[in-house]
CSV table of C-alpha atoms in Angstrom, one decimal:
chain,number,residue,atom,x,y,z
A,2,GLY,CA,8.9,69.5,275.8
A,3,MET,CA,11.0,71.2,278.2
A,4,GLU,CA,9.7,74.0,280.6
A,5,ILE,CA,11.5,77.6,281.4
A,6,THR,CA,12.1,77.1,284.8
A,7,LYS,CA,13.7,80.8,285.2
A,8,THR,CA,14.2,83.9,283.3
A,9,VAL,CA,17.2,86.0,284.1
A,10,TYR,CA,17.6,89.6,283.3
A,11,PHE,CA,21.4,91.1,283.2
A,12,VAL,CA,21.9,94.6,283.2
A,13,ARG,CA,25.1,96.7,282.4
A,14,HIS,CA,25.3,99.2,285.2
A,15,GLY,CA,24.8,102.9,283.7
A,16,GLU,CA,27.3,105.1,282.4
A,17,SER,CA,30.1,106.2,285.1
A,18,VAL,CA,31.9,109.2,285.6
A,19,GLU,CA,35.4,108.4,285.3
A,20,LYS,CA,34.6,106.9,281.8
A,21,PRO,CA,36.9,108.8,279.0
A,22,GLU,CA,37.2,105.5,276.7
A,23,ARG,CA,40.9,106.0,276.5
A,24,VAL,CA,41.7,104.8,280.2
A,25,HIS,CA,41.6,101.4,281.9
A,26,GLN,CA,38.8,101.7,284.4
A,27,ASN,CA,39.3,102.5,287.6
A,28,LEU,CA,37.5,99.9,290.3
A,29,ASP,CA,35.4,101.9,292.0
A,30,ALA,CA,33.9,104.7,289.5
A,31,VAL,CA,30.6,106.2,290.2
A,32,LEU,CA,27.3,106.7,288.0
A,33,SER,CA,27.3,110.0,285.9
A,34,ASP,CA,24.0,112.0,285.9
A,35,ASN,CA,23.3,110.6,282.5
A,36,GLY,CA,23.9,107.3,284.0
A,37,ILE,CA,21.3,107.6,286.9
A,38,LYS,CA,18.8,108.9,284.2
A,39,GLN,CA,19.6,105.2,282.3
A,40,ALA,CA,18.7,103.6,285.6
A,41,GLU,CA,15.7,105.5,286.0
A,42,LEU,CA,14.5,105.0,282.7
A,43,LEU,CA,15.0,101.4,283.2
A,44,ALA,CA,13.6,100.9,286.4
A,45,LYS,CA,10.5,102.7,285.0
A,46,GLN,CA,10.2,100.0,282.2
A,47,MET,CA,10.5,96.9,284.6
A,48,ALA,CA,8.4,98.1,287.0
A,49,GLY,CA,5.9,95.7,285.6
A,50,LEU,CA,8.2,92.8,285.4
A,51,PRO,CA,7.4,90.2,288.2
A,52,ILE,CA,10.9,89.8,289.1
A,53,GLY,CA,11.5,88.2,293.1
A,54,ILE,CA,14.9,89.1,293.9
A,55,ILE,CA,18.0,91.3,292.6
A,56,PHE,CA,21.5,90.2,292.8
A,57,SER,CA,24.4,93.1,292.1
A,58,SER,CA,28.0,93.4,291.9
A,59,PRO,CA,29.0,95.7,295.3
A,60,LEU,CA,31.1,97.9,292.9
A,61,GLN,CA,29.6,101.9,293.1
A,62,ARG,CA,28.5,102.1,289.5
A,63,ALA,CA,26.5,98.8,289.8
A,64,ARG,CA,25.3,99.1,293.2
A,65,GLN,CA,23.9,102.7,292.0
A,66,THR,CA,22.0,101.2,289.3
A,67,ALA,CA,20.6,98.1,291.2
A,68,GLU,CA,19.3,100.4,294.2
A,69,ILE,CA,17.5,102.9,291.7
A,70,ILE,CA,16.0,99.9,289.9
A,71,ASN,CA,15.0,98.9,293.4
A,72,HIS,CA,13.4,102.0,294.3
A,73,VAL,CA,10.9,100.7,292.2
A,74,LEU,CA,11.0,97.1,292.6
A,75,GLN,CA,11.2,97.0,296.4
A,76,LYS,CA,12.6,93.5,296.1
A,77,PRO,CA,15.3,91.9,298.5
A,78,ILE,CA,18.6,93.0,297.3
A,79,GLU,CA,21.7,91.0,297.4
A,80,PHE,CA,25.3,92.2,297.1
A,81,SER,CA,28.0,89.3,295.6
A,82,ASP,CA,31.9,90.2,295.0
A,83,LEU,CA,30.8,87.3,292.1
A,84,LEU,CA,29.3,90.1,290.2
A,85,VAL,CA,32.6,92.5,290.4
A,86,GLU,CA,33.9,92.8,286.8
A,87,THR,CA,36.9,90.8,285.7
A,88,ARG,CA,39.8,91.7,287.4
A,89,LYS,CA,42.4,93.2,285.2
A,90,PRO,CA,46.4,93.1,286.3
A,91,SER,CA,46.5,96.4,288.7
A,92,GLU,CA,49.5,97.6,286.0
A,93,LEU,CA,46.8,98.3,283.4
A,94,ILE,CA,44.4,100.7,285.8
A,95,GLY,CA,44.6,104.1,284.7
A,96,LYS,CA,46.7,103.4,281.6
A,97,GLU,CA,46.0,104.6,278.4
A,98,LYS,CA,44.4,102.1,276.1
A,99,GLU,CA,46.4,103.0,273.1
A,100,GLY,CA,49.7,103.6,275.3
A,101,VAL,CA,52.8,101.9,274.6
A,102,GLU,CA,52.8,100.5,278.3
A,103,ALA,CA,49.2,98.9,277.8
A,104,LYS,CA,50.1,97.7,274.7
A,105,ALA,CA,53.3,95.8,275.7
A,106,ILE,CA,50.8,94.3,278.5
A,107,LEU,CA,48.3,93.5,276.1
A,108,ALA,CA,50.3,91.6,274.1
A,109,GLN,CA,51.4,89.1,276.6
A,110,PHE,CA,47.8,88.2,276.9
A,111,ASP,CA,47.6,87.6,272.9
A,112,LEU,CA,50.9,85.2,273.2
A,113,HIS,CA,49.2,83.4,276.4
A,114,GLY,CA,45.3,83.8,275.4
A,115,HIS,CA,45.2,79.8,274.9
A,116,GLU,CA,46.5,79.0,278.3
A,117,GLU,CA,44.2,78.9,281.0
A,118,ASP,CA,46.2,79.1,284.3
A,119,TRP,CA,48.5,82.0,283.1
A,120,LYS,CA,48.6,85.1,284.6
A,121,TYR,CA,50.4,88.3,284.2
A,122,SER,CA,50.5,89.5,287.3
A,123,ASP,CA,47.4,89.9,290.0
A,124,GLU,CA,44.3,89.8,287.2
A,125,GLU,CA,42.2,86.6,287.2
A,126,SER,CA,43.4,83.9,285.4
A,127,PHE,CA,40.8,82.2,282.6
A,128,SER,CA,40.0,78.9,284.7
A,129,GLU,CA,39.5,81.1,287.8
A,130,ARG,CA,36.9,83.4,285.9
A,131,LYS,CA,35.2,80.2,284.7
A,132,GLN,CA,34.8,78.8,287.7
A,133,ARG,CA,33.3,82.2,288.9
A,134,ALA,CA,31.1,81.9,286.3
A,135,ALA,CA,29.7,78.6,287.4
A,136,ARG,CA,29.5,79.8,290.7
A,137,THR,CA,27.6,82.7,289.8
A,138,ILE,CA,24.9,80.8,287.7
A,139,GLU,CA,24.5,78.7,290.7
A,140,LEU,CA,23.8,81.7,293.2
A,141,ILE,CA,21.6,83.3,290.7
A,142,THR,CA,19.4,80.2,290.0
A,143,CYS,CA,19.4,78.5,293.2
A,144,GLY,CA,16.7,80.3,295.1
A,145,GLU,CA,12.9,79.8,294.4
A,146,HIS,CA,12.3,83.3,292.0
A,147,ALA,CA,11.3,82.6,288.6
A,148,GLN,CA,12.6,85.5,287.9
A,149,VAL,CA,15.6,87.3,288.9
A,150,LEU,CA,17.4,90.8,288.0
A,151,VAL,CA,21.7,90.8,287.7
A,152,VAL,CA,23.2,94.2,287.9
A,153,ALA,CA,27.0,93.8,286.8
A,154,HIS,CA,29.8,94.9,284.5
A,155,GLY,CA,30.1,94.3,280.6
A,156,GLU,CA,32.8,92.0,280.8
A,157,ILE,CA,31.5,89.7,283.6
A,158,ILE,CA,28.1,89.5,282.6
A,159,ARG,CA,29.2,88.3,278.8
A,160,PHE,CA,31.6,85.9,280.3
A,161,ILE,CA,28.8,84.2,282.1
A,162,LEU,CA,26.5,83.8,279.2
A,163,ALA,CA,29.4,82.6,277.4
A,164,TYR,CA,29.8,79.7,280.1
A,165,MET,CA,25.7,79.3,279.3
A,166,LEU,CA,26.7,78.6,276.0
A,167,PHE,CA,29.7,76.4,276.1
A,168,GLY,CA,29.7,74.8,279.7
A,169,LYS,CA,32.4,73.5,281.6
A,170,GLU,CA,34.4,72.5,278.4
A,171,MET,CA,34.2,76.0,277.5
A,172,THR,CA,38.3,77.1,276.0
A,173,PRO,CA,39.5,80.4,276.5
A,174,ALA,CA,39.4,80.7,272.3
A,175,GLU,CA,35.6,80.3,272.4
A,176,ALA,CA,35.2,82.6,275.4
A,177,TYR,CA,37.2,85.4,274.1
A,178,ARG,CA,35.6,85.0,270.8
A,179,PHE,CA,32.4,85.4,272.2
A,180,VAL,CA,33.2,88.3,274.9
A,181,PHE,CA,34.3,90.2,271.8
A,182,PHE,CA,31.5,89.7,269.9
A,183,MET,CA,28.6,90.3,272.1
A,184,ARG,CA,29.3,94.1,273.1
A,185,ALA,CA,26.7,95.7,275.4
A,186,ASP,CA,25.6,99.4,276.0
A,187,ASN,CA,25.2,100.9,279.6
A,188,THR,CA,22.1,99.9,281.0
A,189,GLY,CA,21.7,97.5,278.1
A,190,VAL,CA,19.0,94.3,279.5
A,191,ALA,CA,20.0,90.7,278.4
A,192,THR,CA,17.5,88.1,278.9
A,193,CYS,CA,18.2,84.4,279.4
A,194,HIS,CA,15.8,81.5,280.1
A,195,LEU,CA,16.7,78.2,281.9
A,196,TRP,CA,15.1,75.4,280.4
A,197,GLY,CA,14.7,72.5,283.3
A,198,GLN,CA,17.8,72.1,285.2
A,199,ASP,CA,20.8,73.6,282.9
A,200,SER,CA,19.8,74.2,279.5
A,201,TRP,CA,19.9,77.9,278.8
A,202,SER,CA,18.8,80.2,275.8
A,203,LEU,CA,19.2,83.7,274.9
A,204,ALA,CA,15.7,85.6,274.4
A,205,GLY,CA,17.2,89.1,274.3
A,206,TRP,CA,20.4,91.1,274.0
A,207,ASN,CA,21.3,94.8,274.6
A,208,ASP,CA,17.8,96.0,274.9
A,209,LEU,CA,17.9,99.1,275.3
A,210,SER,CA,13.8,100.7,274.5
A,211,HIS,CA,13.6,102.0,277.7
A,212,LEU,CA,16.3,104.9,276.4
A,213,ASN,CA,13.6,105.3,273.1
A,214,GLY,CA,13.2,108.8,272.5
A,215,ARG,CA,16.1,109.9,274.1
A,216,GLY,CA,19.8,110.4,271.8
């Protein structure tokens, strides 16, 4: 049968300071004390894994998480803009999620959600995100390392996994349904296996066992 050729661990960054749930996140928030603790506990748990390289989003909250883990792993670390969080319209930043303005913008998304190239303003279109997912998968699997760690953000990780599942025929409806369904917590770990050249499977989702024993 087919062999597993790669194992990729995706980690969502630790909890960040600026996270009142009601507000659309500023792009460069830093880890909270709790977020630092989460990353340290995860580092301890990952110490035994034969990870060969780390790829990380350069945004502060992901970078800090990756660096805390790498304090233990001591592996080459590569920061890539391919891993930054999904780009929202700048009009949403700092707006209350339940506020009138944010809701009006999001209503436009519902209206145009099925259009691959539609944009409200300066965000990424669906097809741009899809392209980015494909390039990211190429980046993290092209090296010789059998085990790879990727530190990024909730939505872009889920979008990458959606692409692993549906491939280049993926429609907006499929992607959004998947992204909405697969919620993840801070420092939740997703484990993916690559079989042969391009067949993926999900082996673990939102693993938080490193946080066990802590509320």
